[in-house]
Short mmCIF file of C-alpha atoms and ligand atoms in Angstrom, two decimals:
data_model
loop_
_atom_site.label_atom_id
_atom_site.label_comp_id
_atom_site.label_asym_id
_atom_site.label_seq_id
_atom_site.Cartn_x
_atom_site.Cartn_y
_atom_site.Cartn_z
CA MET A 835 21.62 -31.43 27.90
CA SER A 836 23.10 -28.10 28.95
CA THR A 837 25.65 -27.34 31.65
CA ASP A 838 25.33 -24.86 34.51
CA GLU A 839 27.74 -22.64 32.59
CA ASP A 840 25.54 -22.78 29.47
CA ARG A 841 22.52 -21.74 31.52
CA ASP A 842 24.51 -19.01 33.29
CA ARG A 843 25.48 -17.51 29.91
CA LEU A 844 21.88 -17.64 28.72
CA ALA A 845 20.66 -16.06 31.96
CA GLU A 846 23.23 -13.27 31.64
CA GLN A 847 21.96 -12.52 28.13
CA LEU A 848 18.34 -12.44 29.33
CA VAL A 849 19.11 -10.24 32.34
CA ALA A 850 20.71 -7.68 30.01
CA LEU A 851 17.41 -7.20 28.13
CA PRO A 852 14.86 -4.50 29.02
CA VAL A 853 11.69 -6.12 30.32
CA HIS A 854 9.65 -5.65 27.12
CA GLU A 855 12.34 -7.48 25.13
CA LEU A 856 12.56 -10.23 27.78
CA VAL A 857 8.78 -10.67 27.49
CA ASP A 858 9.13 -11.01 23.73
CA VAL A 859 11.74 -13.76 24.16
CA MET A 860 9.49 -15.56 26.65
CA ARG A 861 6.57 -15.23 24.19
CA ARG A 862 8.65 -17.25 21.76
CA VAL A 863 9.79 -19.84 24.32
CA LEU A 864 7.10 -20.56 26.90
CA PRO A 865 4.38 -21.81 24.51
CA HIS A 866 6.72 -24.70 23.63
CA TYR A 867 6.12 -26.02 27.16
CA THR A 868 2.33 -26.20 26.77
CA GLU A 869 1.02 -29.65 27.62
CA ASP A 870 -2.29 -31.10 26.45
CA GLU A 871 -3.33 -34.37 28.05
CA ASP A 872 -6.63 -36.02 28.97
CA GLY A 873 -8.66 -32.91 28.17
CA LEU A 874 -6.41 -30.66 30.27
CA ARG A 875 -4.13 -27.94 28.97
CA SER A 876 -1.21 -26.69 31.07
CA VAL A 877 0.47 -23.47 29.93
CA LEU A 878 3.74 -22.06 31.24
CA LEU A 879 3.38 -18.29 31.76
CA LEU A 880 4.97 -15.16 33.15
CA ALA A 881 3.28 -13.35 36.01
CA THR A 882 3.80 -10.36 38.26
CA ALA A 883 3.00 -10.17 41.97
CA THR A 884 2.46 -6.69 43.38
CA ILE A 885 2.95 -6.74 47.12
CA HIS A 886 1.50 -3.92 49.21
CA GLU A 887 3.31 -2.93 52.41
CA ASP A 888 0.07 -2.82 54.39
CA ALA A 889 -1.12 -6.25 53.14
CA PRO A 890 2.02 -8.24 52.27
CA ASP A 891 0.25 -11.60 52.48
CA VAL A 892 -2.27 -10.74 49.75
CA PRO A 893 -0.36 -9.90 46.56
CA ASP A 894 -2.11 -8.75 43.39
CA LEU A 895 -1.27 -11.29 40.69
CA ALA A 896 -1.41 -10.58 36.96
CA LEU A 897 -0.30 -12.67 34.01
CA VAL A 898 2.00 -10.97 31.53
CA ALA A 899 0.23 -10.44 28.20
CA TRP A 900 2.19 -10.77 24.99
CA PRO A 901 2.38 -7.43 23.13
CA ASP A 902 0.17 -7.28 20.03
CA ARG A 903 2.92 -7.07 17.43
CA ASP A 904 0.43 -6.63 14.58
CA TYR A 905 -1.01 -3.55 16.32
CA TYR A 906 2.50 -2.16 16.85
CA GLU A 907 3.49 -2.99 13.24
CA GLY A 908 6.12 -5.49 14.35
CA GLY A 909 7.18 -3.50 17.42
CA LEU A 910 6.82 -4.35 21.09
CA GLY A 911 5.02 -1.29 22.41
CA ALA A 912 6.54 1.22 24.82
CA ASP A 913 9.58 0.42 26.95
CA GLN A 914 7.98 1.53 30.21
CA GLY A 915 7.87 -1.52 32.47
CA LEU A 916 4.81 -3.66 33.08
CA TRP A 917 2.47 -0.87 34.17
CA ASN A 918 -0.57 -1.41 31.94
CA GLU A 919 -3.29 -3.65 33.33
CA GLY A 920 -6.58 -5.09 32.21
CA ASP A 921 -8.79 -8.15 32.17
CA CYS A 922 -9.15 -10.52 29.25
CA ALA A 923 -12.69 -10.14 27.87
CA LYS A 924 -12.82 -13.84 26.93
CA CYS A 925 -11.38 -15.69 29.96
CA ASN A 926 -11.39 -12.87 32.56
CA THR A 927 -7.71 -13.33 33.43
CA THR A 928 -6.05 -10.24 34.90
CA VAL A 929 -3.18 -9.27 32.61
CA THR A 930 -0.34 -6.77 32.67
CA SER A 931 1.97 -5.53 29.94
CA ASN A 932 4.28 -2.77 28.83
CA ALA A 933 1.88 -2.34 25.90
CA LYS A 934 -1.69 -1.01 25.73
CA ARG A 935 -2.61 -3.75 23.25
CA GLY A 936 -1.70 -7.36 23.93
CA HIS A 937 -2.70 -10.98 23.63
CA CYS A 938 -3.93 -12.93 26.65
CA PRO A 939 -1.29 -15.58 27.43
CA VAL A 940 -4.01 -18.07 28.44
CA CYS A 941 -6.54 -17.94 25.61
CA GLY A 942 -4.76 -15.81 22.99
CA SER A 943 -7.51 -13.17 22.74
CA ARG A 944 -6.65 -9.56 22.06
CA CYS A 945 -6.73 -7.45 25.24
CA GLY A 946 -6.91 -3.71 25.75
CA LEU A 947 -4.96 -2.51 28.77
CA THR A 948 -4.90 0.86 30.51
ZN1 LIG B 1798 -7.88 -14.79 27.93
#
């Protein structure tokens, strides 16, 4: 059991990270919260919501893909924000990433983003 102060310190450390490093930390953490029960799988994910001024009630949602560290030879891809987008060829989920090559956070397939 952690205290509020423990979680505040952890949050301060996470906030100090650039987004591509934060995503890498979440890649290591969130899969631990996957639940499989009665033929259903529930996966905890990161997502972005892009809200347009002229249609604020209809945001564009995209799940954050995990950078393909094999493709980047252990790296995380460019530190440029989550501006690359694409659709997973296997499960058709819309994904976003800082990287051009990533893994779908739902099914794990490799995704090419532009
Ligand atoms: Zn997928």
